[in-house]
Amino acid sequence: MNNLDKQYQNLLSTILKHGVVKQDRTGTGTKSIFGYTIRHNMQDGFPLLTTKKVAFKTMATELLWFLKGDTNIKYLVDNGCNIWNGDAYKSYEKYAKDNSYGVDIFSMEEFIDEIKTNDEFAEKWGELGPIYGKQWRDWKINLIDPNTMEFVPPVDQIQNLINDLKTNPDSRRLMVNAWNVGELNDMTLPPCHYGFQIYTRKLDIDERMAEYEKRGYIKNIDPLDWAPERAISLMWNQRSVDTFLGLPFNIASYGLLLEMIAKEVNMVPDQLIGNLGDTHLYLDHLDQAEEQIRRVPFGLPSVEIGELDILKGSAEIELKNYKPHPAIKAPLSN
């Protein structure tokens, strides 16, 4: 069952019909609504839209980059993911124009080539500041421990989340936050999806047996000694939503993160929920949205995760049975 594409198409229609025109920092302009929720049952398939092709590998590369705690585009560029290039180049270009005094400024293509080939250049100009990965894995605390008179060590929110899921899965504090108000001014771009919360519940016997059968019989092992005992859901919050280009990535990224966390703690992926704030279509995406609304959804794909080390941002990920409509091109506003 693919209810996800239908929800997404309804959202596009809602923005086109009811959205108000607003100005934005990029100068492009948007049609915008405020407040929308997307909900997907992970048992219905992996949440990758089929009404247009979504670049799964690019999305997965970015998610692993977050989990590594990395904030430099070097890793992304080296792995064929270019979605942050414009943000890095914008910072370089502004500085170069203000300080070069007649020296030639690299074009975007030259800039990316320098990132690929010049480690010193990449270290300086590929850095985006303390964005997602830094906050997820290394949240800085500017406090002195009165016992040691040293700074309190940074918080690894992902490590804490995994530990808490294994030891206290009914906790209401299973949260990861990227909106560090003390460091927003140091970020190239403040977080759009600024936090997520995890919720788990016990599976009943029928659900456990169904999961056991889906994964395959294991000889000489009692199913109830092996089958997962809990289901796990993820809800993310997003202040700003580029609905045509960004949201399909966000949905798939948090779906993949839920799959990875579920595998790490031996739980069954359950509900994926997105709470969306300023939910908009850029004014140069309206025709593309109309085209996507007219398309008939296909069946959702599945994802298989092999070797996994979530705390190192390392995973073997295979997308299966993805048969989407062709991609729809649209300009990116930075």
Short mmCIF file of C-alpha atoms in Angstrom, two decimals:
data_model
loop_
_atom_site.label_atom_id
_atom_site.label_comp_id
_atom_site.label_asym_id
_atom_site.label_seq_id
_atom_site.Cartn_x
_atom_site.Cartn_y
_atom_site.Cartn_z
CA MET A 1 0.00 0.00 0.00
CA ASN A 2 1.36 3.40 -0.99
CA ASN A 3 -0.45 6.07 0.98
CA LEU A 4 2.73 8.16 1.20
CA ASP A 5 2.69 9.49 -2.37
CA LYS A 6 -1.00 10.34 -1.99
CA GLN A 7 -0.29 12.31 1.20
CA TYR A 8 2.53 14.13 -0.55
CA GLN A 9 0.37 14.93 -3.58
CA ASN A 10 -2.38 16.22 -1.25
CA LEU A 11 0.19 18.46 0.40
CA LEU A 12 1.29 19.85 -2.97
CA SER A 13 -2.36 20.51 -3.85
CA THR A 14 -2.99 22.19 -0.49
CA ILE A 15 -0.08 24.57 -0.96
CA LEU A 16 -1.06 25.40 -4.53
CA LYS A 17 -4.67 26.07 -3.51
CA HIS A 18 -4.28 27.69 -0.09
CA GLY A 19 -0.67 28.88 0.12
CA VAL A 20 0.09 32.56 0.60
CA VAL A 21 2.87 34.24 -1.37
CA LYS A 22 5.81 35.20 0.83
CA GLN A 23 9.29 36.57 0.30
CA ASP A 24 12.28 34.57 1.51
CA ARG A 25 16.02 34.91 2.09
CA THR A 26 16.88 33.44 -1.35
CA GLY A 27 14.91 36.10 -3.23
CA THR A 28 12.91 33.48 -5.14
CA GLY A 29 9.62 33.78 -3.26
CA THR A 30 7.31 31.00 -2.07
CA LYS A 31 3.73 29.84 -1.71
CA SER A 32 3.49 28.80 1.92
CA ILE A 33 1.21 27.18 4.48
CA PHE A 34 1.93 26.76 8.19
CA GLY A 35 1.56 23.45 9.99
CA TYR A 36 1.19 20.04 8.30
CA THR A 37 1.74 16.44 9.39
CA ILE A 38 2.88 13.46 7.32
CA ARG A 39 2.42 9.98 8.83
CA HIS A 40 3.71 6.72 7.32
CA ASN A 41 3.47 3.13 8.50
CA MET A 42 6.91 1.61 7.85
CA GLN A 43 5.31 -1.82 7.37
CA ASP A 44 3.79 -0.47 4.14
CA GLY A 45 7.24 -0.10 2.56
CA PHE A 46 10.23 2.19 2.60
CA PRO A 47 9.13 5.87 2.36
CA LEU A 48 10.71 6.84 -0.95
CA LEU A 49 8.33 8.68 -3.27
CA THR A 50 7.46 6.96 -6.53
CA THR A 51 5.72 9.84 -8.33
CA LYS A 52 9.19 11.09 -9.20
CA LYS A 53 12.60 9.48 -8.86
CA VAL A 54 14.40 10.51 -5.66
CA ALA A 55 18.20 10.22 -5.48
CA PHE A 56 18.43 7.54 -2.78
CA LYS A 57 22.22 7.27 -2.73
CA THR A 58 22.61 11.04 -2.32
CA MET A 59 20.15 10.99 0.59
CA ALA A 60 21.87 8.03 2.27
CA THR A 61 25.31 9.62 1.89
CA GLU A 62 24.11 12.79 3.62
CA LEU A 63 22.56 10.80 6.50
CA LEU A 64 25.78 8.85 7.08
CA TRP A 65 27.65 12.18 7.03
CA PHE A 66 25.38 13.47 9.79
CA LEU A 67 25.95 10.32 11.83
CA LYS A 68 29.71 10.65 11.47
CA GLY A 69 29.45 14.07 13.07
CA ASP A 70 31.07 15.57 9.98
CA THR A 71 30.39 19.17 8.95
CA ASN A 72 32.74 19.51 5.97
CA ILE A 73 31.49 18.92 2.41
CA LYS A 74 34.69 17.05 1.46
CA TYR A 75 33.16 13.67 2.39
CA LEU A 76 29.98 14.49 0.49
CA VAL A 77 31.77 15.68 -2.64
CA ASP A 78 34.05 12.64 -2.64
CA ASN A 79 30.96 10.42 -2.50
CA GLY A 80 29.00 12.17 -5.24
CA CYS A 81 26.64 14.13 -2.98
CA ASN A 82 26.45 17.79 -4.02
CA ILE A 83 23.45 19.14 -2.12
CA TRP A 84 25.53 21.30 0.26
CA ASN A 85 27.91 22.65 -2.40
CA GLY A 86 25.93 25.83 -2.93
CA ASP A 87 25.93 26.72 0.77
CA ALA A 88 29.70 26.25 1.06
CA TYR A 89 30.36 28.16 -2.15
CA LYS A 90 28.15 31.04 -1.06
CA SER A 91 30.30 31.57 2.05
CA TYR A 92 33.53 31.33 0.03
CA GLU A 93 32.27 33.71 -2.67
CA LYS A 94 31.17 36.36 -0.17
CA TYR A 95 34.52 36.26 1.65
CA ALA A 96 36.47 36.28 -1.63
CA LYS A 97 34.57 39.28 -3.00
CA ASP A 98 35.14 41.22 0.21
CA ASN A 99 38.82 40.36 0.56
CA SER A 100 40.38 39.32 -2.77
CA TYR A 101 41.07 42.85 -4.13
CA GLY A 102 41.25 41.96 -7.79
CA VAL A 103 42.32 38.31 -7.43
CA ASP A 104 40.22 35.97 -9.58
CA ILE A 105 37.44 34.22 -7.68
CA PHE A 106 36.90 30.52 -8.36
CA SER A 107 33.77 29.54 -10.25
CA MET A 108 31.55 26.91 -8.62
CA GLU A 109 33.16 24.20 -10.76
CA GLU A 110 36.67 25.36 -9.86
CA PHE A 111 35.68 25.60 -6.20
CA ILE A 112 34.47 21.99 -6.11
CA ASP A 113 37.60 20.81 -7.93
CA GLU A 114 39.70 22.50 -5.22
CA ILE A 115 37.62 20.76 -2.54
CA LYS A 116 38.35 17.43 -4.22
CA THR A 117 42.07 17.93 -4.78
CA ASN A 118 43.35 20.45 -2.22
CA ASP A 119 43.01 19.21 1.36
CA GLU A 120 44.10 22.51 2.88
CA PHE A 121 41.54 24.42 0.81
CA ALA A 122 38.83 21.85 1.64
CA GLU A 123 39.53 22.06 5.37
CA LYS A 124 38.96 25.80 5.32
CA TRP A 125 36.28 26.37 2.69
CA GLY A 126 34.42 23.07 2.86
CA GLU A 127 33.49 23.67 6.49
CA LEU A 128 29.85 24.56 7.18
CA GLY A 129 30.11 25.27 10.89
CA PRO A 130 28.42 23.38 13.74
CA ILE A 131 25.43 22.09 11.76
CA TYR A 132 23.52 18.79 12.13
CA GLY A 133 26.34 16.30 12.61
CA LYS A 134 28.15 18.46 15.15
CA GLN A 135 25.02 18.86 17.26
CA TRP A 136 23.99 15.20 16.96
CA ARG A 137 27.38 13.85 17.98
CA ASP A 138 29.27 16.66 19.76
CA TRP A 139 26.93 19.19 21.40
CA LYS A 140 29.20 21.67 23.13
CA ILE A 141 28.47 22.62 26.75
CA ASN A 142 30.11 25.82 27.93
CA LEU A 143 30.04 24.91 31.62
CA ILE A 144 32.81 24.34 34.12
CA ASP A 145 32.64 21.25 36.32
CA PRO A 146 33.14 22.65 39.87
CA ASN A 147 34.84 19.41 40.95
CA THR A 148 37.49 19.33 38.23
CA MET A 149 37.40 23.01 37.19
CA GLU A 150 37.41 21.79 33.59
CA PHE A 151 34.81 22.21 30.85
CA VAL A 152 32.01 19.64 30.88
CA PRO A 153 32.59 17.26 27.94
CA PRO A 154 30.38 17.58 24.84
CA VAL A 155 27.27 15.42 24.58
CA ASP A 156 27.00 12.64 21.98
CA GLN A 157 23.23 12.60 21.52
CA ILE A 158 23.19 9.57 19.20
CA GLN A 159 25.28 7.48 21.60
CA ASN A 160 22.99 8.50 24.47
CA LEU A 161 19.90 7.69 22.40
CA ILE A 162 21.14 4.16 21.60
CA ASN A 163 22.09 3.55 25.23
CA ASP A 164 18.71 4.76 26.48
CA LEU A 165 16.80 2.65 23.96
CA LYS A 166 18.62 -0.44 25.22
CA THR A 167 18.21 0.32 28.92
CA ASN A 168 15.03 2.44 29.23
CA PRO A 169 12.96 2.10 26.05
CA ASP A 170 9.80 3.58 27.61
CA SER A 171 11.57 6.86 28.37
CA ARG A 172 9.89 10.05 27.20
CA ARG A 173 13.30 11.67 26.80
CA LEU A 174 14.44 9.80 23.68
CA MET A 175 15.23 12.98 21.78
CA VAL A 176 17.96 14.44 19.57
CA ASN A 177 18.13 18.19 18.96
CA ALA A 178 20.08 20.21 16.37
CA TRP A 179 18.79 23.69 17.28
CA ASN A 180 21.67 24.89 19.45
CA VAL A 181 20.80 28.55 19.96
CA GLY A 182 24.30 29.32 21.21
CA GLU A 183 25.86 28.29 17.89
CA LEU A 184 23.25 29.28 15.27
CA ASN A 185 25.29 32.29 14.15
CA ASP A 186 28.28 30.04 13.44
CA MET A 187 26.29 27.77 11.11
CA THR A 188 26.26 28.26 7.35
CA LEU A 189 22.56 27.37 7.50
CA PRO A 190 20.55 26.87 10.72
CA PRO A 191 18.85 23.45 10.87
CA CYS A 192 15.63 23.12 8.90
CA HIS A 193 14.75 19.76 10.49
CA TYR A 194 15.77 20.69 13.98
CA GLY A 195 15.01 17.67 16.14
CA PHE A 196 13.51 14.21 16.41
CA GLN A 197 11.93 12.03 19.08
CA ILE A 198 11.77 8.24 19.41
CA TYR A 199 8.87 6.24 20.83
CA THR A 200 8.74 2.49 21.44
CA ARG A 201 6.01 0.05 22.40
CA LYS A 202 5.77 -3.65 23.16
CA LEU A 203 4.69 -5.94 20.34
CA ASP A 204 1.92 -8.45 20.95
CA ILE A 205 2.49 -12.15 20.28
CA ASP A 206 0.93 -12.05 16.80
CA GLU A 207 3.13 -9.09 15.79
CA ARG A 208 6.25 -10.84 17.07
CA MET A 209 5.45 -14.05 15.20
CA ALA A 210 4.69 -12.12 12.01
CA GLU A 211 8.07 -10.41 12.23
CA TYR A 212 9.77 -13.75 12.89
CA GLU A 213 8.17 -15.29 9.82
CA LYS A 214 9.06 -12.26 7.68
CA ARG A 215 12.71 -12.48 8.65
CA GLY A 216 12.89 -16.24 8.13
CA TYR A 217 12.90 -19.36 10.30
CA ILE A 218 16.06 -20.01 12.32
CA LYS A 219 16.62 -23.67 13.19
CA ASN A 220 16.62 -24.73 16.85
CA ILE A 221 15.76 -21.23 18.09
CA ASP A 222 12.46 -20.56 19.84
CA PRO A 223 10.79 -17.72 17.88
CA LEU A 224 9.94 -15.83 21.06
CA ASP A 225 13.55 -16.01 22.21
CA TRP A 226 14.64 -14.36 18.97
CA ALA A 227 11.85 -12.20 17.60
CA PRO A 228 12.00 -8.48 18.47
CA GLU A 229 9.94 -7.49 21.49
CA ARG A 230 9.28 -3.85 20.63
CA ALA A 231 8.23 -1.56 17.80
CA ILE A 232 9.99 1.78 17.33
CA SER A 233 8.65 5.02 15.85
CA LEU A 234 10.31 8.30 14.94
CA MET A 235 8.81 11.80 14.77
CA TRP A 236 10.84 14.69 13.39
CA ASN A 237 10.12 18.43 13.56
CA GLN A 238 10.93 20.82 10.74
CA ARG A 239 10.74 24.62 10.83
CA SER A 240 11.22 25.22 7.10
CA VAL A 241 10.20 22.80 4.34
CA ASP A 242 11.23 23.06 0.69
CA THR A 243 8.34 20.80 -0.25
CA PHE A 244 9.30 19.94 -3.82
CA LEU A 245 13.05 19.35 -3.57
CA GLY A 246 13.77 18.95 0.13
CA LEU A 247 10.84 17.14 1.72
CA PRO A 248 11.16 13.89 -0.30
CA PHE A 249 14.77 13.69 0.97
CA ASN A 250 13.72 14.48 4.55
CA ILE A 251 11.05 11.78 4.58
CA ALA A 252 13.41 9.16 3.18
CA SER A 253 16.31 10.24 5.39
CA TYR A 254 14.36 9.92 8.63
CA GLY A 255 12.85 6.67 7.34
CA LEU A 256 16.35 5.31 6.79
CA LEU A 257 17.49 6.60 10.18
CA LEU A 258 14.55 4.81 11.79
CA GLU A 259 15.47 1.59 9.98
CA MET A 260 19.09 1.90 11.13
CA ILE A 261 18.22 2.62 14.77
CA ALA A 262 15.70 -0.24 14.75
CA LYS A 263 18.36 -2.66 13.52
CA GLU A 264 20.88 -1.39 16.06
CA VAL A 265 18.53 -2.05 19.01
CA ASN A 266 16.63 -5.05 17.50
CA MET A 267 13.21 -3.43 17.22
CA VAL A 268 10.64 -3.31 14.41
CA PRO A 269 10.20 -0.02 12.48
CA ASP A 270 6.69 1.26 13.12
CA GLN A 271 5.47 4.84 12.53
CA LEU A 272 7.34 7.68 10.79
CA ILE A 273 5.84 11.11 11.49
CA GLY A 274 6.88 14.51 10.19
CA ASN A 275 5.65 17.74 11.82
CA LEU A 276 6.14 20.52 9.30
CA GLY A 277 6.19 24.27 10.04
CA ASP A 278 6.59 26.78 7.18
CA THR A 279 5.76 24.36 4.39
CA HIS A 280 6.33 25.97 1.02
CA LEU A 281 6.78 25.63 -2.70
CA TYR A 282 9.25 27.99 -4.33
CA LEU A 283 7.56 30.03 -7.05
CA ASP A 284 9.74 28.37 -9.69
CA HIS A 285 8.52 24.90 -8.59
CA LEU A 286 4.79 25.37 -9.16
CA ASP A 287 4.60 23.80 -12.62
CA GLN A 288 6.70 20.86 -11.45
CA ALA A 289 4.34 20.32 -8.50
CA GLU A 290 1.35 20.30 -10.88
CA GLU A 291 3.07 17.66 -13.01
CA GLN A 292 3.78 15.42 -10.01
CA ILE A 293 0.20 15.68 -8.77
CA ARG A 294 -1.04 14.20 -12.07
CA ARG A 295 1.10 11.07 -11.74
CA VAL A 296 -0.26 7.75 -10.44
CA PRO A 297 1.82 6.28 -7.56
CA PHE A 298 3.55 2.91 -7.82
CA GLY A 299 4.29 0.43 -5.03
CA LEU A 300 6.85 1.46 -2.42
CA PRO A 301 10.33 -0.12 -2.37
CA SER A 302 12.08 -1.82 0.53
CA VAL A 303 15.48 -1.34 2.14
CA GLU A 304 17.86 -3.97 3.44
CA ILE A 305 20.59 -2.95 5.89
CA GLY A 306 23.57 -5.27 6.19
CA GLU A 307 26.71 -4.54 8.18
CA LEU A 308 25.97 -1.54 10.40
CA ASP A 309 27.97 0.65 12.78
CA ILE A 310 25.65 3.55 13.43
CA LEU A 311 28.08 5.37 15.71
CA LYS A 312 30.71 5.42 12.97
CA GLY A 313 28.24 6.43 10.28
CA SER A 314 28.89 3.19 8.42
CA ALA A 315 26.24 0.98 6.84
CA GLU A 316 25.69 -1.42 3.96
CA ILE A 317 22.37 -0.30 2.48
CA GLU A 318 20.51 -1.88 -0.43
CA LEU A 319 17.40 -0.38 -2.00
CA LYS A 320 15.11 -3.00 -3.53
CA ASN A 321 12.21 -2.85 -5.99
CA TYR A 322 12.25 0.90 -6.53
CA LYS A 323 10.31 1.65 -9.72
CA PRO A 324 9.48 5.37 -9.79
CA HIS A 325 8.29 7.82 -12.41
CA PRO A 326 11.13 9.84 -14.00
CA ALA A 327 12.79 12.65 -12.05
CA ILE A 328 11.36 16.16 -12.39
CA LYS A 329 14.01 18.85 -12.57
CA ALA A 330 13.67 22.03 -10.55
CA PRO A 331 16.16 24.78 -9.60
CA LEU A 332 17.64 24.84 -6.09
CA SER A 333 17.41 28.11 -4.17
CA ASN A 334 20.32 28.78 -1.80
#
